[in-house]
Amino acid sequence: MAKILFVMTGADHWTLADGTRHPTGFWAEEAAVPYQDFTRAGHDVVVATPGGVVPTLDRASLAPEANGGQEGADRIAAVLEEMTPLKQPFVLSEIDPAEYDVVFYPGGHGPMEDLAVDKDSARLLTGVLASGKPLGIVCHAPAALLATEDAEGDSPFSGYSLTGFTNAEEYRAGLADKAKWLLQDRLVAMGAEFQEGEPWAPKVVVDRNLYTGQNPASAGPLAERILRSLG
């Protein structure tokens, strides 16, 4: 049985270019589906957040249109209700990555607010990458990689092939014109080899021990790839 750490945003908003706060948090599918896949495979999952705050759910992520209908939304909501680790998160700054076999970052716009500048998360990401253990990151959560940049803009993730929520998807979601910055642009500027798939279609990119998924639909396939790596 593997011990899996979910690192999740503690933010309940995303500050836009005009200073207004867009209500957000984590995206339901990106936490619920991998959690269900990992636990059904017999693995143990715990959650950590900055400050140990209970993660905020982006309510839009439980809308029927975001889940293929009301039945899908109800199914995701039921998994979240059973997800005890969400209610008892550890403090991110106190986490020792050596204690975990896999680290997984669900997305949502929340990571754009806090994990993108969180040095405790950056320390963990750098350590897991160097360890060779599977590191899974989906949708907007690759924003956390930006915190690993040094004063010269260099990052241990520079040169890695990866994916994440694309500019095209942000425009289709209606928030690109309001954002301070776009994830795809920042990852490219950091030196990542960004791979862009069709909007909203599942896409997973694996480069060494870095596993990334483009969007909510990629969360399940990403978890499956990580499970295969665990044998």
PDB file of C-alpha atoms in Angstrom:
ATOM      1  CA  MET A   1       0.000   0.000   0.000  1.00  0.00           C
ATOM      2  CA  ALA A   2       1.347   3.401  -0.987  1.00  0.00           C
ATOM      3  CA  LYS A   3       1.012   6.534   1.086  1.00  0.00           C
ATOM      4  CA  ILE A   4      -0.177   9.392  -1.127  1.00  0.00           C
ATOM      5  CA  LEU A   5      -0.113  13.084  -0.281  1.00  0.00           C
ATOM      6  CA  PHE A   6      -2.597  15.476  -1.873  1.00  0.00           C
ATOM      7  CA  VAL A   7      -1.292  19.059  -1.725  1.00  0.00           C
ATOM      8  CA  MET A   8      -4.283  21.348  -2.100  1.00  0.00           C
ATOM      9  CA  THR A   9      -4.919  25.060  -2.253  1.00  0.00           C
ATOM     10  CA  GLY A  10      -6.005  26.894   0.872  1.00  0.00           C
ATOM     11  CA  ALA A  11      -7.289  29.872  -1.128  1.00  0.00           C
ATOM     12  CA  ASP A  12     -10.970  30.710  -1.480  1.00  0.00           C
ATOM     13  CA  HIS A  13     -10.459  33.343  -4.194  1.00  0.00           C
ATOM     14  CA  TRP A  14      -8.302  34.316  -7.154  1.00  0.00           C
ATOM     15  CA  THR A  15      -7.272  37.962  -7.387  1.00  0.00           C
ATOM     16  CA  LEU A  16      -7.902  39.301 -10.884  1.00  0.00           C
ATOM     17  CA  ALA A  17      -6.035  42.040 -12.731  1.00  0.00           C
ATOM     18  CA  ASP A  18      -8.424  44.753 -11.524  1.00  0.00           C
ATOM     19  CA  GLY A  19      -8.025  43.676  -7.895  1.00  0.00           C
ATOM     20  CA  THR A  20     -11.399  41.988  -7.573  1.00  0.00           C
ATOM     21  CA  ARG A  21     -11.640  38.563  -5.979  1.00  0.00           C
ATOM     22  CA  HIS A  22     -13.057  35.741  -8.058  1.00  0.00           C
ATOM     23  CA  PRO A  23     -14.524  33.084  -5.708  1.00  0.00           C
ATOM     24  CA  THR A  24     -12.781  29.762  -6.222  1.00  0.00           C
ATOM     25  CA  GLY A  25     -10.882  26.998  -4.414  1.00  0.00           C
ATOM     26  CA  PHE A  26     -10.189  23.462  -5.590  1.00  0.00           C
ATOM     27  CA  TRP A  27     -11.988  21.807  -8.511  1.00  0.00           C
ATOM     28  CA  ALA A  28     -14.155  18.918  -7.338  1.00  0.00           C
ATOM     29  CA  GLU A  29     -13.435  16.362 -10.069  1.00  0.00           C
ATOM     30  CA  GLU A  30      -9.684  16.860  -9.803  1.00  0.00           C
ATOM     31  CA  ALA A  31      -9.675  15.828  -6.149  1.00  0.00           C
ATOM     32  CA  ALA A  32     -12.569  13.364  -6.033  1.00  0.00           C
ATOM     33  CA  VAL A  33     -11.758  11.160  -9.019  1.00  0.00           C
ATOM     34  CA  PRO A  34      -8.060  10.582  -8.213  1.00  0.00           C
ATOM     35  CA  TYR A  35      -8.937  10.068  -4.529  1.00  0.00           C
ATOM     36  CA  GLN A  36     -11.459   7.415  -5.467  1.00  0.00           C
ATOM     37  CA  ASP A  37      -9.038   5.743  -7.894  1.00  0.00           C
ATOM     38  CA  PHE A  38      -6.173   5.682  -5.398  1.00  0.00           C
ATOM     39  CA  THR A  39      -8.215   4.463  -2.431  1.00  0.00           C
ATOM     40  CA  ARG A  40     -10.024   1.796  -4.455  1.00  0.00           C
ATOM     41  CA  ALA A  41      -6.579   0.491  -5.410  1.00  0.00           C
ATOM     42  CA  GLY A  42      -5.848   0.121  -1.692  1.00  0.00           C
ATOM     43  CA  HIS A  43      -3.669   3.171  -1.168  1.00  0.00           C
ATOM     44  CA  ASP A  44      -3.834   5.662   1.700  1.00  0.00           C
ATOM     45  CA  VAL A  45      -4.440   9.356   0.941  1.00  0.00           C
ATOM     46  CA  VAL A  46      -3.847  12.359   3.195  1.00  0.00           C
ATOM     47  CA  VAL A  47      -4.242  16.072   2.462  1.00  0.00           C
ATOM     48  CA  ALA A  48      -2.013  19.044   3.268  1.00  0.00           C
ATOM     49  CA  THR A  49      -2.676  22.745   2.694  1.00  0.00           C
ATOM     50  CA  PRO A  50      -0.882  26.006   3.470  1.00  0.00           C
ATOM     51  CA  GLY A  51      -1.538  26.646   7.142  1.00  0.00           C
ATOM     52  CA  GLY A  52      -3.551  23.444   7.432  1.00  0.00           C
ATOM     53  CA  VAL A  53      -6.764  25.227   6.440  1.00  0.00           C
ATOM     54  CA  VAL A  54      -9.694  23.123   5.242  1.00  0.00           C
ATOM     55  CA  PRO A  55      -9.758  23.408   1.428  1.00  0.00           C
ATOM     56  CA  THR A  56     -12.533  25.475  -0.126  1.00  0.00           C
ATOM     57  CA  LEU A  57     -14.572  23.846  -2.865  1.00  0.00           C
ATOM     58  CA  ASP A  58     -15.163  25.886  -6.002  1.00  0.00           C
ATOM     59  CA  ARG A  59     -18.950  25.632  -6.098  1.00  0.00           C
ATOM     60  CA  ALA A  60     -18.940  25.977  -9.884  1.00  0.00           C
ATOM     61  CA  SER A  61     -17.169  22.631 -10.072  1.00  0.00           C
ATOM     62  CA  LEU A  62     -20.320  20.848  -8.868  1.00  0.00           C
ATOM     63  CA  ALA A  63     -22.556  22.401 -11.513  1.00  0.00           C
ATOM     64  CA  PRO A  64     -24.278  19.803 -13.716  1.00  0.00           C
ATOM     65  CA  GLU A  65     -22.733  21.295 -16.864  1.00  0.00           C
ATOM     66  CA  ALA A  66     -19.261  20.766 -15.403  1.00  0.00           C
ATOM     67  CA  ASN A  67     -19.920  17.088 -14.710  1.00  0.00           C
ATOM     68  CA  GLY A  68     -21.841  15.784 -17.691  1.00  0.00           C
ATOM     69  CA  GLY A  69     -25.191  16.285 -15.990  1.00  0.00           C
ATOM     70  CA  GLN A  70     -26.757  16.193 -12.539  1.00  0.00           C
ATOM     71  CA  GLU A  71     -26.008  12.505 -12.029  1.00  0.00           C
ATOM     72  CA  GLY A  72     -22.305  13.135 -12.550  1.00  0.00           C
ATOM     73  CA  ALA A  73     -22.352  16.116 -10.218  1.00  0.00           C
ATOM     74  CA  ASP A  74     -24.096  14.081  -7.523  1.00  0.00           C
ATOM     75  CA  ARG A  75     -21.565  11.282  -7.901  1.00  0.00           C
ATOM     76  CA  ILE A  76     -18.621  13.678  -7.443  1.00  0.00           C
ATOM     77  CA  ALA A  77     -20.324  15.364  -4.484  1.00  0.00           C
ATOM     78  CA  ALA A  78     -20.821  11.967  -2.823  1.00  0.00           C
ATOM     79  CA  VAL A  79     -17.110  11.163  -3.140  1.00  0.00           C
ATOM     80  CA  LEU A  80     -16.167  14.518  -1.618  1.00  0.00           C
ATOM     81  CA  GLU A  81     -18.523  13.870   1.284  1.00  0.00           C
ATOM     82  CA  GLU A  82     -16.694  10.606   1.996  1.00  0.00           C
ATOM     83  CA  MET A  83     -13.264  12.228   1.621  1.00  0.00           C
ATOM     84  CA  THR A  84     -12.343  12.448   5.286  1.00  0.00           C
ATOM     85  CA  PRO A  85      -8.789  13.766   4.658  1.00  0.00           C
ATOM     86  CA  LEU A  86     -10.319  16.966   3.221  1.00  0.00           C
ATOM     87  CA  LYS A  87     -11.724  17.773   6.645  1.00  0.00           C
ATOM     88  CA  GLN A  88      -8.466  17.061   8.489  1.00  0.00           C
ATOM     89  CA  PRO A  89      -5.604  18.521   6.431  1.00  0.00           C
ATOM     90  CA  PHE A  90      -2.008  18.591   7.609  1.00  0.00           C
ATOM     91  CA  VAL A  91       0.038  21.786   7.677  1.00  0.00           C
ATOM     92  CA  LEU A  92       2.059  21.948   4.472  1.00  0.00           C
ATOM     93  CA  SER A  93       5.123  23.494   6.118  1.00  0.00           C
ATOM     94  CA  GLU A  94       5.387  20.484   8.457  1.00  0.00           C
ATOM     95  CA  ILE A  95       5.303  17.846   5.709  1.00  0.00           C
ATOM     96  CA  ASP A  96       8.315  15.594   5.149  1.00  0.00           C
ATOM     97  CA  PRO A  97       8.069  14.418   1.514  1.00  0.00           C
ATOM     98  CA  ALA A  98      10.237  11.402   2.333  1.00  0.00           C
ATOM     99  CA  GLU A  99       7.244   9.917   4.179  1.00  0.00           C
ATOM    100  CA  TYR A 100       5.154   9.650   1.000  1.00  0.00           C
ATOM    101  CA  ASP A 101       5.307   7.415  -2.054  1.00  0.00           C
ATOM    102  CA  VAL A 102       3.349   9.769  -4.337  1.00  0.00           C
ATOM    103  CA  VAL A 103       2.562  13.484  -4.223  1.00  0.00           C
ATOM    104  CA  PHE A 104      -0.490  14.742  -6.114  1.00  0.00           C
ATOM    105  CA  TYR A 105      -1.684  18.316  -6.709  1.00  0.00           C
ATOM    106  CA  PRO A 106      -5.378  18.806  -7.642  1.00  0.00           C
ATOM    107  CA  GLY A 107      -6.192  22.065  -9.405  1.00  0.00           C
ATOM    108  CA  GLY A 108      -8.844  24.726  -9.530  1.00  0.00           C
ATOM    109  CA  HIS A 109      -8.029  28.426  -9.732  1.00  0.00           C
ATOM    110  CA  GLY A 110      -7.005  28.434  -6.059  1.00  0.00           C
ATOM    111  CA  PRO A 111      -3.381  27.370  -6.711  1.00  0.00           C
ATOM    112  CA  MET A 112      -2.988  30.464  -8.913  1.00  0.00           C
ATOM    113  CA  GLU A 113      -3.484  32.512  -5.733  1.00  0.00           C
ATOM    114  CA  ASP A 114      -1.465  30.707  -3.072  1.00  0.00           C
ATOM    115  CA  LEU A 115       0.597  27.727  -4.265  1.00  0.00           C
ATOM    116  CA  ALA A 116       2.115  29.788  -7.096  1.00  0.00           C
ATOM    117  CA  VAL A 117       4.083  31.715  -4.461  1.00  0.00           C
ATOM    118  CA  ASP A 118       4.291  29.164  -1.633  1.00  0.00           C
ATOM    119  CA  LYS A 119       7.872  28.315  -0.713  1.00  0.00           C
ATOM    120  CA  ASP A 120       6.910  25.326   1.443  1.00  0.00           C
ATOM    121  CA  SER A 121       5.207  23.836  -1.604  1.00  0.00           C
ATOM    122  CA  ALA A 122       8.257  24.704  -3.713  1.00  0.00           C
ATOM    123  CA  ARG A 123      10.521  22.879  -1.270  1.00  0.00           C
ATOM    124  CA  LEU A 124       8.298  19.819  -1.419  1.00  0.00           C
ATOM    125  CA  LEU A 125       8.045  19.866  -5.219  1.00  0.00           C
ATOM    126  CA  THR A 126      11.802  20.142  -5.616  1.00  0.00           C
ATOM    127  CA  GLY A 127      12.398  17.314  -3.160  1.00  0.00           C
ATOM    128  CA  VAL A 128       9.901  14.952  -4.769  1.00  0.00           C
ATOM    129  CA  LEU A 129      11.234  15.649  -8.249  1.00  0.00           C
ATOM    130  CA  ALA A 130      14.760  14.830  -7.096  1.00  0.00           C
ATOM    131  CA  SER A 131      13.579  11.677  -5.295  1.00  0.00           C
ATOM    132  CA  GLY A 132      12.234  10.055  -8.447  1.00  0.00           C
ATOM    133  CA  LYS A 133       8.885   9.335  -6.802  1.00  0.00           C
ATOM    134  CA  PRO A 134       5.739  10.027  -8.858  1.00  0.00           C
ATOM    135  CA  LEU A 135       4.661  13.672  -8.802  1.00  0.00           C
ATOM    136  CA  GLY A 136       1.196  14.283 -10.255  1.00  0.00           C
ATOM    137  CA  ILE A 137      -0.139  17.760 -11.021  1.00  0.00           C
ATOM    138  CA  VAL A 138      -3.353  18.608 -12.853  1.00  0.00           C
ATOM    139  CA  CYS A 139      -5.059  21.583 -14.538  1.00  0.00           C
ATOM    140  CA  HIS A 140      -4.232  24.888 -12.757  1.00  0.00           C
ATOM    141  CA  ALA A 141      -2.100  23.204 -10.092  1.00  0.00           C
ATOM    142  CA  PRO A 142       1.105  23.465 -12.220  1.00  0.00           C
ATOM    143  CA  ALA A 143       0.993  27.103 -11.071  1.00  0.00           C
ATOM    144  CA  ALA A 144       2.727  25.715  -7.976  1.00  0.00           C
ATOM    145  CA  LEU A 145       5.824  25.080 -10.102  1.00  0.00           C
ATOM    146  CA  LEU A 146       6.290  28.827 -10.475  1.00  0.00           C
ATOM    147  CA  ALA A 147       7.261  29.050  -6.808  1.00  0.00           C
ATOM    148  CA  THR A 148      10.342  26.924  -7.560  1.00  0.00           C
ATOM    149  CA  GLU A 149      11.912  29.659  -9.708  1.00  0.00           C
ATOM    150  CA  ASP A 150      15.015  31.342  -8.300  1.00  0.00           C
ATOM    151  CA  ALA A 151      15.953  35.023  -8.620  1.00  0.00           C
ATOM    152  CA  GLU A 152      17.216  34.404 -12.172  1.00  0.00           C
ATOM    153  CA  GLY A 153      14.002  32.650 -13.206  1.00  0.00           C
ATOM    154  CA  ASP A 154      15.560  29.184 -13.241  1.00  0.00           C
ATOM    155  CA  SER A 155      13.617  26.190 -11.967  1.00  0.00           C
ATOM    156  CA  PRO A 156      14.383  22.474 -11.571  1.00  0.00           C
ATOM    157  CA  PHE A 157      11.316  21.954 -13.775  1.00  0.00           C
ATOM    158  CA  SER A 158      12.786  23.948 -16.670  1.00  0.00           C
ATOM    159  CA  GLY A 159      13.137  21.685 -19.692  1.00  0.00           C
ATOM    160  CA  TYR A 160      10.512  19.204 -18.499  1.00  0.00           C
ATOM    161  CA  SER A 161       7.654  18.315 -20.826  1.00  0.00           C
ATOM    162  CA  LEU A 162       4.355  19.011 -19.111  1.00  0.00           C
ATOM    163  CA  THR A 163       0.835  20.272 -19.595  1.00  0.00           C
ATOM    164  CA  GLY A 164      -1.761  22.269 -17.692  1.00  0.00           C
ATOM    165  CA  PHE A 165      -4.815  24.440 -18.228  1.00  0.00           C
ATOM    166  CA  THR A 166      -4.228  26.113 -21.576  1.00  0.00           C
ATOM    167  CA  ASN A 167      -4.701  29.699 -22.709  1.00  0.00           C
ATOM    168  CA  ALA A 168      -7.423  28.482 -25.079  1.00  0.00           C
ATOM    169  CA  GLU A 169      -9.304  26.877 -22.203  1.00  0.00           C
ATOM    170  CA  GLU A 170      -8.955  29.988 -20.033  1.00  0.00           C
ATOM    171  CA  TYR A 171     -10.420  32.094 -22.830  1.00  0.00           C
ATOM    172  CA  ARG A 172     -13.279  29.652 -23.284  1.00  0.00           C
ATOM    173  CA  ALA A 173     -13.899  29.775 -19.542  1.00  0.00           C
ATOM    174  CA  GLY A 174     -14.239  33.555 -19.845  1.00  0.00           C
ATOM    175  CA  LEU A 175     -11.490  34.565 -17.419  1.00  0.00           C
ATOM    176  CA  ALA A 176      -8.399  35.040 -19.594  1.00  0.00           C
ATOM    177  CA  ASP A 177      -9.032  38.729 -20.262  1.00  0.00           C
ATOM    178  CA  LYS A 178      -9.455  39.362 -16.525  1.00  0.00           C
ATOM    179  CA  ALA A 179      -6.394  37.466 -15.308  1.00  0.00           C
ATOM    180  CA  LYS A 180      -3.098  38.996 -14.143  1.00  0.00           C
ATOM    181  CA  TRP A 181      -1.304  36.223 -16.005  1.00  0.00           C
ATOM    182  CA  LEU A 182      -2.067  32.977 -17.793  1.00  0.00           C
ATOM    183  CA  LEU A 183      -0.682  29.652 -16.655  1.00  0.00           C
ATOM    184  CA  GLN A 184       0.505  28.430 -20.030  1.00  0.00           C
ATOM    185  CA  ASP A 185       2.420  31.662 -20.660  1.00  0.00           C
ATOM    186  CA  ARG A 186       4.170  31.523 -17.289  1.00  0.00           C
ATOM    187  CA  LEU A 187       5.159  27.868 -17.614  1.00  0.00           C
ATOM    188  CA  VAL A 188       6.620  28.499 -21.062  1.00  0.00           C
ATOM    189  CA  ALA A 189       8.521  31.519 -19.728  1.00  0.00           C
ATOM    190  CA  MET A 190       9.873  29.290 -16.936  1.00  0.00           C
ATOM    191  CA  GLY A 191      11.388  27.030 -19.578  1.00  0.00           C
ATOM    192  CA  ALA A 192       8.925  24.159 -19.530  1.00  0.00           C
ATOM    193  CA  GLU A 193       8.143  22.272 -22.738  1.00  0.00           C
ATOM    194  CA  PHE A 194       4.403  22.893 -22.656  1.00  0.00           C
ATOM    195  CA  GLN A 195       2.239  20.395 -24.547  1.00  0.00           C
ATOM    196  CA  GLU A 196      -1.238  21.607 -25.485  1.00  0.00           C
ATOM    197  CA  GLY A 197      -4.113  19.287 -26.333  1.00  0.00           C
ATOM    198  CA  GLU A 198      -7.621  20.032 -27.527  1.00  0.00           C
ATOM    199  CA  PRO A 199      -9.672  22.171 -25.120  1.00  0.00           C
ATOM    200  CA  TRP A 200     -11.494  20.093 -22.481  1.00  0.00           C
ATOM    201  CA  ALA A 201     -10.204  16.783 -23.889  1.00  0.00           C
ATOM    202  CA  PRO A 202      -8.143  14.482 -21.635  1.00  0.00           C
ATOM    203  CA  LYS A 203      -4.392  14.880 -22.035  1.00  0.00           C
ATOM    204  CA  VAL A 204      -1.638  13.448 -19.852  1.00  0.00           C
ATOM    205  CA  VAL A 205       2.078  14.143 -20.238  1.00  0.00           C
ATOM    206  CA  VAL A 206       4.737  12.064 -18.480  1.00  0.00           C
ATOM    207  CA  ASP A 207       8.377  13.154 -18.324  1.00  0.00           C
ATOM    208  CA  ARG A 208      10.507  11.039 -16.006  1.00  0.00           C
ATOM    209  CA  ASN A 209       8.686  11.124 -12.634  1.00  0.00           C
ATOM    210  CA  LEU A 210       6.592  14.214 -13.468  1.00  0.00           C
ATOM    211  CA  TYR A 211       2.984  13.374 -14.395  1.00  0.00           C
ATOM    212  CA  THR A 212       0.755  16.248 -15.525  1.00  0.00           C
ATOM    213  CA  GLY A 213      -2.832  16.540 -16.750  1.00  0.00           C
ATOM    214  CA  GLN A 214      -4.274  19.389 -18.792  1.00  0.00           C
ATOM    215  CA  ASN A 215      -7.764  19.888 -17.382  1.00  0.00           C
ATOM    216  CA  PRO A 216     -10.492  18.348 -15.189  1.00  0.00           C
ATOM    217  CA  ALA A 217     -11.141  15.572 -17.719  1.00  0.00           C
ATOM    218  CA  SER A 218      -7.477  14.586 -17.381  1.00  0.00           C
ATOM    219  CA  ALA A 219      -7.621  13.949 -13.625  1.00  0.00           C
ATOM    220  CA  GLY A 220      -8.812  10.344 -13.902  1.00  0.00           C
ATOM    221  CA  PRO A 221      -6.416   9.348 -16.698  1.00  0.00           C
ATOM    222  CA  LEU A 222      -3.585  11.020 -14.764  1.00  0.00           C
ATOM    223  CA  ALA A 223      -4.363   9.008 -11.641  1.00  0.00           C
ATOM    224  CA  GLU A 224      -4.485   5.824 -13.734  1.00  0.00           C
ATOM    225  CA  ARG A 225      -1.019   6.511 -15.174  1.00  0.00           C
ATOM    226  CA  ILE A 226       0.364   7.026 -11.687  1.00  0.00           C
ATOM    227  CA  LEU A 227      -1.264   3.805 -10.486  1.00  0.00           C
ATOM    228  CA  ARG A 228       0.403   1.928 -13.345  1.00  0.00           C
ATOM    229  CA  SER A 229       3.757   3.329 -12.273  1.00  0.00           C
ATOM    230  CA  LEU A 230       3.164   1.913  -8.798  1.00  0.00           C
ATOM    231  CA  GLY A 231       2.574  -1.509 -10.285  1.00  0.00           C
TER     232      GLY A 231
END
